[in-house]
Amino acid sequence: MKTFLLVVIATITGIVLLATLGPIILLAISIAIAYYAVRRFILTDSFGGKIGWAIIALIGISLSLSNTAAFVGLVAFTLLYYTYKKWKQPKQDTYEENWVID
């Protein structure tokens, strides 16, 4: 029953992960834009440049925060990862642990 449940969870999360692959890629691009804009904002010296990079950073941050489908995909990815880890765990034999050599 435990194996069946792990297979069902892995199948469902795999489908959700594949369905949200596009939004996850867009999330990565928007986070990269925001990161680059914040770096350039810190490095620039002119007031106009700081305003421009701040606007670009706010656009990147708002794009990443509004991408809820990607967050669902990331949750599905973490659930799939932990399901895989649980699947690959070696089974423990309780008889071997309780057995004592005289």
C-alpha positions as a printed Julia matrix, in Angstrom:
102×3 Matrix{Float64}:
  0.0     0.0     0.0
  2.88    2.36    0.81
  4.51    1.68   -2.56
  1.23    2.32   -4.38
  0.8     5.62   -2.55
  4.33    6.71   -3.47
  3.71    5.85   -7.13
  0.45    7.82   -7.17
  2.09   10.85   -5.53
  5.03   10.7    -7.95
  2.71   10.47  -10.95
  0.53   13.39   -9.9
  3.45   15.64   -8.97
  5.25   14.73  -12.2
  2.23   15.78  -14.25
  1.89   19.04  -12.3
  5.61   19.73  -12.7
  5.48   19.2   -16.47
  2.37   21.38  -16.74
  4.06   24.26  -14.91
  7.44   24.03  -16.61
  6.82   27.16  -18.7
  5.92   29.37  -15.73
  8.95   28.03  -13.83
 11.22   29.13  -16.69
  9.54   32.56  -16.74
 10.03   32.79  -12.96
 13.74   32.1   -13.37
 14.02   34.77  -16.08
 12.16   37.38  -14.0
 14.29   36.65  -10.92
 17.42   37.01  -13.07
 16.18   40.37  -14.4
 15.43   41.59  -10.88
 18.83   40.41   -9.6
 20.69   42.09  -12.45
 18.73   45.32  -11.98
 19.44   45.4    -8.24
 23.16   44.82   -8.89
 23.24   47.62  -11.46
 21.24   49.87   -9.09
 23.88   49.42   -6.4
 26.79   50.0    -8.8
 25.48   53.09  -10.61
 26.31   56.59   -9.4
 23.85   58.78  -11.31
 20.42   59.63   -9.96
 18.68   58.96  -13.28
 20.38   55.6   -13.59
 19.25   54.65  -10.11
 15.65   55.54  -10.96
 15.8    53.52  -14.19
 17.32   50.45  -12.54
 14.84   50.7    -9.66
 11.94   50.66  -12.11
 13.4    47.64  -13.91
 13.96   45.88  -10.57
 10.36   46.55   -9.52
  9.12   45.16  -12.84
 11.19   42.0   -12.36
 10.03   41.56   -8.77
  6.38   42.09   -9.68
  6.68   39.56  -12.52
  8.15   36.98  -10.18
  5.64   37.55   -7.38
  2.63   37.37   -9.69
  3.71   34.03  -11.13
  1.69   31.75   -8.81
  1.69   28.82  -11.24
  5.46   28.61  -10.93
  5.19   28.49   -7.15
  2.78   25.55   -7.47
  5.32   23.9    -9.77
  8.11   24.45   -7.26
  5.99   22.87   -4.52
  5.34   19.92   -6.83
  9.09   19.66   -7.5
  9.93   19.55   -3.8
  7.2    16.98   -3.16
  8.52   14.88   -6.04
 12.06   15.17   -4.66
 11.05   14.0    -1.19
  8.96   11.18   -2.68
 12.0    10.03   -4.66
 14.16   10.19   -1.54
 11.61    8.12    0.38
 11.41    5.62   -2.48
 15.2     5.14   -2.57
 15.49    4.61    1.19
 16.69    1.1     2.01
 14.1    -1.05    3.67
 14.97   -1.95    7.23
 14.51   -5.51    8.36
 13.31   -5.55   11.95
 14.21   -9.21   12.34
 17.88   -8.5    11.64
 17.98   -5.67   14.16
 16.48   -7.76   16.96
 18.57  -10.85   16.32
 21.36  -11.47   18.84
 24.28  -13.83   18.35
 24.95  -15.99   21.41
